Tab-separated table of C-alpha atoms and ligand atoms in Angstrom:
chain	number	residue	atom	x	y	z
A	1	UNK	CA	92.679	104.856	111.775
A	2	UNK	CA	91.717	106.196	108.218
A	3	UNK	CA	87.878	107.069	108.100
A	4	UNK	CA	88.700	109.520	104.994
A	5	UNK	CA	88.554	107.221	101.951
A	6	UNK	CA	90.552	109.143	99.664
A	7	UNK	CA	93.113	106.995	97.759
A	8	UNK	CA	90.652	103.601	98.346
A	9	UNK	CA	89.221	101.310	95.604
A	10	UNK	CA	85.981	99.915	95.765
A	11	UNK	CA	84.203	97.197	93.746
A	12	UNK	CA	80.371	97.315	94.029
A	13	UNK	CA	78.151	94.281	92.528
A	14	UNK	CA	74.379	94.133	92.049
A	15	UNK	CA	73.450	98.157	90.870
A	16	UNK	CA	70.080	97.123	89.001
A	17	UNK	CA	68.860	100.646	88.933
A	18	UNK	CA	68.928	104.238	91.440
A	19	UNK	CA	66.911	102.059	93.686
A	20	UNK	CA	69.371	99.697	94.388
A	21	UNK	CA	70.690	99.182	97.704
A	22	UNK	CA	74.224	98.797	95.850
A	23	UNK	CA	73.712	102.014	94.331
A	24	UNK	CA	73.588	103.636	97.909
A	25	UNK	CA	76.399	102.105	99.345
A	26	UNK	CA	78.605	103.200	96.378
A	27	UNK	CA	77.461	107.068	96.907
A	28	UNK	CA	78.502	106.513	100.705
A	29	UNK	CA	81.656	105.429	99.935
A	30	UNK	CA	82.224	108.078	97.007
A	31	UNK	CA	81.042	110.462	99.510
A	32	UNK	CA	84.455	109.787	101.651
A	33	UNK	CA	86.397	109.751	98.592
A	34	UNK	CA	86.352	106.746	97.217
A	35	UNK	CA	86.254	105.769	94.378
A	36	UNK	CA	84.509	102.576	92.618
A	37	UNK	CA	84.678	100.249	90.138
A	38	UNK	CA	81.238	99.000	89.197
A	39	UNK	CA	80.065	94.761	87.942
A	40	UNK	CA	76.859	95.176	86.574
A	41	UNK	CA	74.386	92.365	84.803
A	42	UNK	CA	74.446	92.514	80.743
A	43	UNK	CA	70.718	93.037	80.693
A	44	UNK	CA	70.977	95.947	82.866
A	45	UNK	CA	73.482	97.723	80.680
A	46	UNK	CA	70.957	100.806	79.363
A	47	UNK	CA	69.950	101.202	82.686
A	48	UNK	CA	73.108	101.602	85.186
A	49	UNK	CA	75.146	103.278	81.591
A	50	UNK	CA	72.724	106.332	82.716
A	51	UNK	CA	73.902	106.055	86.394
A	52	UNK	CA	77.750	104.998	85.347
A	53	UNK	CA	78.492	107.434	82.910
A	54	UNK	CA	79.587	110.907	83.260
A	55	UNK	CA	79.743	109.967	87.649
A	56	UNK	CA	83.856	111.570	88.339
A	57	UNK	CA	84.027	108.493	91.264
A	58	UNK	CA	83.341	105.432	88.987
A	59	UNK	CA	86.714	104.828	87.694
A	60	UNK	CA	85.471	101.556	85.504
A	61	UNK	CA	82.566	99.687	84.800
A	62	UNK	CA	82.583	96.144	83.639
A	63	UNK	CA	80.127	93.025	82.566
A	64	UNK	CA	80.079	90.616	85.242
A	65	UNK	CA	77.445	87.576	85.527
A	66	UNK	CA	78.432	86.129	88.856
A	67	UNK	CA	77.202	82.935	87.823
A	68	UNK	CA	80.006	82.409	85.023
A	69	UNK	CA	83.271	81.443	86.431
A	70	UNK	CA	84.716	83.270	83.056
A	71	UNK	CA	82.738	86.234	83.073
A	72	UNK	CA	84.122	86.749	86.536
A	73	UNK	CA	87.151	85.838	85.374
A	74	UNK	CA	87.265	88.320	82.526
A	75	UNK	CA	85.848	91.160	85.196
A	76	UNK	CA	89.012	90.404	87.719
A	77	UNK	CA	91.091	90.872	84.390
A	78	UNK	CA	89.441	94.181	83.495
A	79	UNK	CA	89.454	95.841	86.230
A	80	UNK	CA	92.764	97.305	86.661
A	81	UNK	CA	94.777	98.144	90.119
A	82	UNK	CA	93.802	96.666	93.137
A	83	UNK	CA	91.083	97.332	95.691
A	84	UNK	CA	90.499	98.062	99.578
A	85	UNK	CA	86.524	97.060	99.503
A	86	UNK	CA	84.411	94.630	97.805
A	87	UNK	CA	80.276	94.895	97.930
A	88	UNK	CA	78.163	91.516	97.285
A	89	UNK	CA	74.475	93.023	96.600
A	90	UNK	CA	73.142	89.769	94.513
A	91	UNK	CA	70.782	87.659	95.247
A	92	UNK	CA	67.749	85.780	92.564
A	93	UNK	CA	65.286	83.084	92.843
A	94	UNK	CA	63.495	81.635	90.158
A	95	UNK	CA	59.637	83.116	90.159
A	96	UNK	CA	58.555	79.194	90.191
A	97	UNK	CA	60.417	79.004	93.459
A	98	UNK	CA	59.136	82.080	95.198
A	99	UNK	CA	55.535	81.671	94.108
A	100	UNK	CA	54.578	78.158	95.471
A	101	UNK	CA	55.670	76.820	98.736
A	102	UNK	CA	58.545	75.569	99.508
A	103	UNK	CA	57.495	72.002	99.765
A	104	UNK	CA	57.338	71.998	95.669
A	105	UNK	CA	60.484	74.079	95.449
A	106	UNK	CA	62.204	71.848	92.355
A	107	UNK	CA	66.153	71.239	92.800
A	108	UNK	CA	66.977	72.867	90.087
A	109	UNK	CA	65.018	75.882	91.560
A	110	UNK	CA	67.207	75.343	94.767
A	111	UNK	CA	70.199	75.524	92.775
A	112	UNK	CA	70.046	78.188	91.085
A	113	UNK	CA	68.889	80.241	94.188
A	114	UNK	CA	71.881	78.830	96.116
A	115	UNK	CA	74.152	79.582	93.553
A	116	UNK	CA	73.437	83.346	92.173
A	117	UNK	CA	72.813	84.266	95.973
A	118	UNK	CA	75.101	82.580	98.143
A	119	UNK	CA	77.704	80.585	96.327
A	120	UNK	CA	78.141	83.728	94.332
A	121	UNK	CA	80.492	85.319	97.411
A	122	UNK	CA	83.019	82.124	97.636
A	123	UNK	CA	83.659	82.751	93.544
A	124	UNK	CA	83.979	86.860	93.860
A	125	UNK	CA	85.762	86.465	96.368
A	126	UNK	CA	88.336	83.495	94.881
A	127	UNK	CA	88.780	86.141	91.973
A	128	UNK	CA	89.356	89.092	93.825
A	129	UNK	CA	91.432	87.722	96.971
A	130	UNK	CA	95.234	88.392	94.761
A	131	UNK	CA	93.211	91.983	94.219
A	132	UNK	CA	92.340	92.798	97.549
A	133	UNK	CA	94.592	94.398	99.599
A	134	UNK	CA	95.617	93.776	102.924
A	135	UNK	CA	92.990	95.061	105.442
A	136	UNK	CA	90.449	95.024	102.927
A	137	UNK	CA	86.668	94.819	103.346
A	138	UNK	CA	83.991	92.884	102.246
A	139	UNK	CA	80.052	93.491	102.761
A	140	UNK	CA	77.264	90.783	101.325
A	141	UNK	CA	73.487	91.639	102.305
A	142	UNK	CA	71.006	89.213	103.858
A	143	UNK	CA	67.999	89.378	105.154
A	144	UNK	CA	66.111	88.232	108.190
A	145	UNK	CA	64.919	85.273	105.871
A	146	UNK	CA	67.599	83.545	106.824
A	147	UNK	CA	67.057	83.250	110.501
A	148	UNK	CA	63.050	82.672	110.589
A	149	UNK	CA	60.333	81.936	108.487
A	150	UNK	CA	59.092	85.186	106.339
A	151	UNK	CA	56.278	83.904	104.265
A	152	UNK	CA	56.784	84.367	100.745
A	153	UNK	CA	60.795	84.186	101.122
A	154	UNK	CA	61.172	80.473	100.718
A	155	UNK	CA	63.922	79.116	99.036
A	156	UNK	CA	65.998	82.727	99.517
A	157	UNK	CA	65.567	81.792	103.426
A	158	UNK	CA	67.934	79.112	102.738
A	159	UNK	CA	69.989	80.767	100.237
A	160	UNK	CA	70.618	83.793	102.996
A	161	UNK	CA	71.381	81.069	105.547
A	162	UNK	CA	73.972	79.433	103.115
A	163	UNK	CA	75.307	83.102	102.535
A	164	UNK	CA	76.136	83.990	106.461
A	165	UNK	CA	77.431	80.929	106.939
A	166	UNK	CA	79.653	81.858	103.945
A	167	UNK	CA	80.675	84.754	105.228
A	168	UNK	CA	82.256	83.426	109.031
A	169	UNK	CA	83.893	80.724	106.206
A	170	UNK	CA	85.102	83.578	104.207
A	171	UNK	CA	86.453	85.463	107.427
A	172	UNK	CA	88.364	82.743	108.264
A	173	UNK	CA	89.796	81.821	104.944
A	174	UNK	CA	91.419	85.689	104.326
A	175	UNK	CA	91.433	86.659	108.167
A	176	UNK	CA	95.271	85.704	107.490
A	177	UNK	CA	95.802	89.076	105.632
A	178	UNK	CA	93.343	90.973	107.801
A	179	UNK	CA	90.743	90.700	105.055
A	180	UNK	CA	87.335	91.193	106.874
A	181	UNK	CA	84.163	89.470	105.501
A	182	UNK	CA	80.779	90.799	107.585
A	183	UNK	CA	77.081	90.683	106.274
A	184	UNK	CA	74.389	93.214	106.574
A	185	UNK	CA	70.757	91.621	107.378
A	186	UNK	CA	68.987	94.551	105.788
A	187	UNK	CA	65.548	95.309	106.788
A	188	UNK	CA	62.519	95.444	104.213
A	189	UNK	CA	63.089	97.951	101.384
A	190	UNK	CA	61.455	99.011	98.339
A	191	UNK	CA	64.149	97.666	95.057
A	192	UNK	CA	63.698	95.544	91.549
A	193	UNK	CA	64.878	92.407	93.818
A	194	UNK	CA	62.289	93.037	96.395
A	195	UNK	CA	58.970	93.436	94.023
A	196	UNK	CA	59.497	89.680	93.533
A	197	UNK	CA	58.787	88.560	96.927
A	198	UNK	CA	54.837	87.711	97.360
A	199	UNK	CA	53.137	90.122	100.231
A	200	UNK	CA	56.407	92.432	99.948
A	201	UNK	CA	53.787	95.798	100.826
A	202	UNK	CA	52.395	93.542	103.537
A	203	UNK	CA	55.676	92.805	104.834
A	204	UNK	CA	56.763	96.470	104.862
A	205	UNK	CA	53.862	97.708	106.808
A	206	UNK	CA	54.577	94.814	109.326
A	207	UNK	CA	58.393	95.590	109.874
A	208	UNK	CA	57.379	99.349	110.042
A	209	UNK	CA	54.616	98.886	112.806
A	210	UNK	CA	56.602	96.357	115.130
A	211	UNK	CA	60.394	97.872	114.627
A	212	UNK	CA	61.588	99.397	117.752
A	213	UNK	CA	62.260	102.581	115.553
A	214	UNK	CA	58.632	102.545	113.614
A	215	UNK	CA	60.082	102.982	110.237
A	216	UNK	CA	61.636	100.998	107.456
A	217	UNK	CA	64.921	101.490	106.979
A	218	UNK	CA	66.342	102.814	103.967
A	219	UNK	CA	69.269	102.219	101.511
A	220	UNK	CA	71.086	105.562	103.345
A	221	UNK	CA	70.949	103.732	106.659
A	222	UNK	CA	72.158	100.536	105.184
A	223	UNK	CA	74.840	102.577	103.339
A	224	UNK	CA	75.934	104.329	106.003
A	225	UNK	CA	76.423	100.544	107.949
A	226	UNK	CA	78.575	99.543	105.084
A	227	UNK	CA	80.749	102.021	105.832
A	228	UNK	CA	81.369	101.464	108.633
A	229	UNK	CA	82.065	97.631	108.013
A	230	UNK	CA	84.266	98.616	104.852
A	231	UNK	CA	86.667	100.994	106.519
A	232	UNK	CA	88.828	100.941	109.078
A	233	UNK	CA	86.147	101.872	111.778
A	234	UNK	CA	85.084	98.040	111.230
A	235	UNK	CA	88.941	97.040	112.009
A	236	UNK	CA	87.847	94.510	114.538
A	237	UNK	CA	85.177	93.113	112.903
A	238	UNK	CA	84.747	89.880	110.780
A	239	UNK	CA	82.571	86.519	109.929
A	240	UNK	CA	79.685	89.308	111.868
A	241	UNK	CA	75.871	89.644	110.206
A	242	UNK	CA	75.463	93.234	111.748
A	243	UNK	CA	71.179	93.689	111.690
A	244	UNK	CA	70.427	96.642	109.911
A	245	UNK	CA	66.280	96.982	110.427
A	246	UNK	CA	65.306	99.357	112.719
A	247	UNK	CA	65.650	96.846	115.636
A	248	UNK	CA	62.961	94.353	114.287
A	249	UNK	CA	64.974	91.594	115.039
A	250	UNK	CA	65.262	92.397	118.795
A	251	UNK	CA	61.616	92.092	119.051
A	252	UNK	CA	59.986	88.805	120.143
A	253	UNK	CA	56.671	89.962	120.828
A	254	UNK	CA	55.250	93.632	119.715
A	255	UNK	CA	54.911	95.394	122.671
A	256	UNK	CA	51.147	96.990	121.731
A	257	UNK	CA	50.463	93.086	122.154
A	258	UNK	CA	47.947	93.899	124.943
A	259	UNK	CA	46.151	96.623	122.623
A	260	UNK	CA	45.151	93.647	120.165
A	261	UNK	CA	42.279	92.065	120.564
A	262	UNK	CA	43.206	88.536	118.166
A	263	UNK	CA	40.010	86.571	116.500
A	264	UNK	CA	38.270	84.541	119.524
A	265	UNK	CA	39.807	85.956	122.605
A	266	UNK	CA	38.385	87.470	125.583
A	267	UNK	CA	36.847	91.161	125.346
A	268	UNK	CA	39.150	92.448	128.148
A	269	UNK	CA	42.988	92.867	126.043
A	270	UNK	CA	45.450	91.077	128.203
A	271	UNK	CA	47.014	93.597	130.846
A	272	UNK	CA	51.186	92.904	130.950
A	273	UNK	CA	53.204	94.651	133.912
A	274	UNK	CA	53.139	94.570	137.573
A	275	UNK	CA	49.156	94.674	139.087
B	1	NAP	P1	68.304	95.039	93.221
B	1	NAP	O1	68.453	96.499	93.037
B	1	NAP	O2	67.331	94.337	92.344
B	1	NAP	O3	69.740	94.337	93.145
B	1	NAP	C1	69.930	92.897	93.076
B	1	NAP	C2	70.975	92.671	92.059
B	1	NAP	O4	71.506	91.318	91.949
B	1	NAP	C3	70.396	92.935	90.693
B	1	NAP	O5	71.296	93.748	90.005
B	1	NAP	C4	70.300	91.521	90.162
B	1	NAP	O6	70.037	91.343	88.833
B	1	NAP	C5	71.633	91.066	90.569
B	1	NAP	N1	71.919	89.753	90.084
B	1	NAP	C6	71.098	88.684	90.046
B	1	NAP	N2	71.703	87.673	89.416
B	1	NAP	C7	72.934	88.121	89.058
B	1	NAP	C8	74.006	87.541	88.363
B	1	NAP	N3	73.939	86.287	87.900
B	1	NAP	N4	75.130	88.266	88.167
B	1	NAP	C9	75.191	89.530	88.586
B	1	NAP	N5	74.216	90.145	89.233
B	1	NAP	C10	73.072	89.427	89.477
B	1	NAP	O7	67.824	94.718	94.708
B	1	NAP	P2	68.400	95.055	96.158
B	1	NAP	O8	67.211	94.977	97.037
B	1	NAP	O9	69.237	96.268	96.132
B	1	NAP	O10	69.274	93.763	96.476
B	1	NAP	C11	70.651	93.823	96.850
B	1	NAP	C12	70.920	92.775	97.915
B	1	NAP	O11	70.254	93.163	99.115
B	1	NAP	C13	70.437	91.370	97.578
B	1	NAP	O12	71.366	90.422	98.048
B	1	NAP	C14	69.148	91.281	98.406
B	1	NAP	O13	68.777	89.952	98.718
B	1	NAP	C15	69.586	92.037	99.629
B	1	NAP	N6	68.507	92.490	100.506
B	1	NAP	C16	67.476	93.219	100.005
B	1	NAP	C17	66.452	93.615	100.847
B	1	NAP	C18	65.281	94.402	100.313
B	1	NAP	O14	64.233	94.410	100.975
B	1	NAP	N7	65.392	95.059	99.175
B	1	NAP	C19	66.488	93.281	102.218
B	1	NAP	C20	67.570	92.537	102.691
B	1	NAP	C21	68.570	92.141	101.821
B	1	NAP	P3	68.635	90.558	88.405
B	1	NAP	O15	67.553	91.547	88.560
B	1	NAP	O16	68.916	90.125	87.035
B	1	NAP	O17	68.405	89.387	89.285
């Protein structure tokens, strides 16, 4: 069992900017000696050069658009070596999609969604496979989008759906050589990606009153989740969406339920427990 990283290889897609839930996990992983080998978006180049350069851990950085089966191609050629960890932090919707409903999402809209965000994984992850060694890792991040209605989500509710079933595909496909695919379902957090979801502040304050924990979570605790899914403390575990929210999900009903007094009901708050 090998929880120092020293000697491992990491390759880390979607670091937009410090914010960047990517960005986290590859400091965690650095942080157990690791090292990384960054894909980054053309457009983004001025921005993550500042973060790349001059960082002893990034051993490479390389132009990748996910969406370009010979820009990921060219990436796989690039980067040098092989690898014991792969991160999948990508995901875009057109604005058209996310800002009416879904009804009047278009199907090129849907495509595009489904394809940056979810089918994205299947063509990393045909690249990388000869590159990955046995007993390697690989994280993608969801969101609770995928399992219930979050307004403003729309069309990446399906995408994220499309994504976890991905990854239990995935698991299967590269089980054979103990490659383990797993997804994080990340709660709400503050990132480039997020300030394109309508009501995001809304949704924030929601998650951070109702959670279990009453708090978001933050990129740390993700991070510190991929870690444990990347290395060898994950061993066991593949084709899993491990929840990452502060316990959100586990909530049906908020238990100050009987504090709220909803538009129309009774004066007296309903009383729950044993009378
Ligand atoms: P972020 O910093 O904006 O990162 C998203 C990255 O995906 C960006 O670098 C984005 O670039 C990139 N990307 C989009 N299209 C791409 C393409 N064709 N090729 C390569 N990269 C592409 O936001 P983040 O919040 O850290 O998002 C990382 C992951 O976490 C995403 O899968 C997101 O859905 C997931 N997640 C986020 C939250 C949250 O609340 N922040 C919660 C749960 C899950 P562009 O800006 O060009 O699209």
């Amino acid at each position: 069992m090998t929880f120092d990283l020293k000697g491992k290889r990491a390759l880390v897609f979607g670091v937009a900017s410090e914010d960047s839930i990517a960005w986290a996990i590859a400091q965690e992983l650095a942080r157990h000696g690791a090292t990384v080998t960054m894909g980054y978006q053309k457009r983004f180049l001025s921005r993550v050069m500042g973060l790349f350069k001059d960082t002893p851990w990034i051993d490479g950085w390389h132009e990748c658009d996910v969406t370009q089966e010979d820009s990921v191609q060219r990436f796989f050629e690039e980067a040098e070596g092989t690898f014991d960890m792969m991160v999948h932090c990508i995901a875009f919707a057109p604005a058209t999609a996310l800002q009416d409903e879904l009804i009047r999402t278009t199907s090129e809209d849907f495509g595009t969604a489904l394809d940056v965000s979810a089918y994205s994984l299947v063509r990393l992850c045909r690249f990388a496979e000869p590159k990955l060694n046995d007993g390697a890792g690989v994280v993608c991040l969801t969101y609770l989008g995928a399992d219930r209605v979050v307004p403003g989500y729309r069309v990446m509710g399906t995408a994220k759906a499309a994504l976890q079933e991905l990854t239990r595909e995935l698991a299967v496909c590269m089980g054979g050589r103990a490659i383990r695919v797993n997804a994080i379902s990340a709660g709400p957090i503050r990132t480039l990606a997020a300030s394109g979801v309508p009501g995001f502040d809304n949704i924030l304050d929601w998650m951070a009153h109702s959670a279990p924990l009453k708090r978001n979570v933050t990129q740390q605790d993700v991070a510190r989740s991929a870690l444990f899914m990347l290395s060898d403390l994950g061993s066991g575990v593949t084709g899993q969406t491990l929840y990452v929210d502060a316990g959100y999900s586990a909530v049906g009903v908020p238990p100050e339920l009987d504090k709220v007094r909803l538009p129309g009901q009774a004066a007296k708050p309903i009383a729950f427990g044993v009378q």
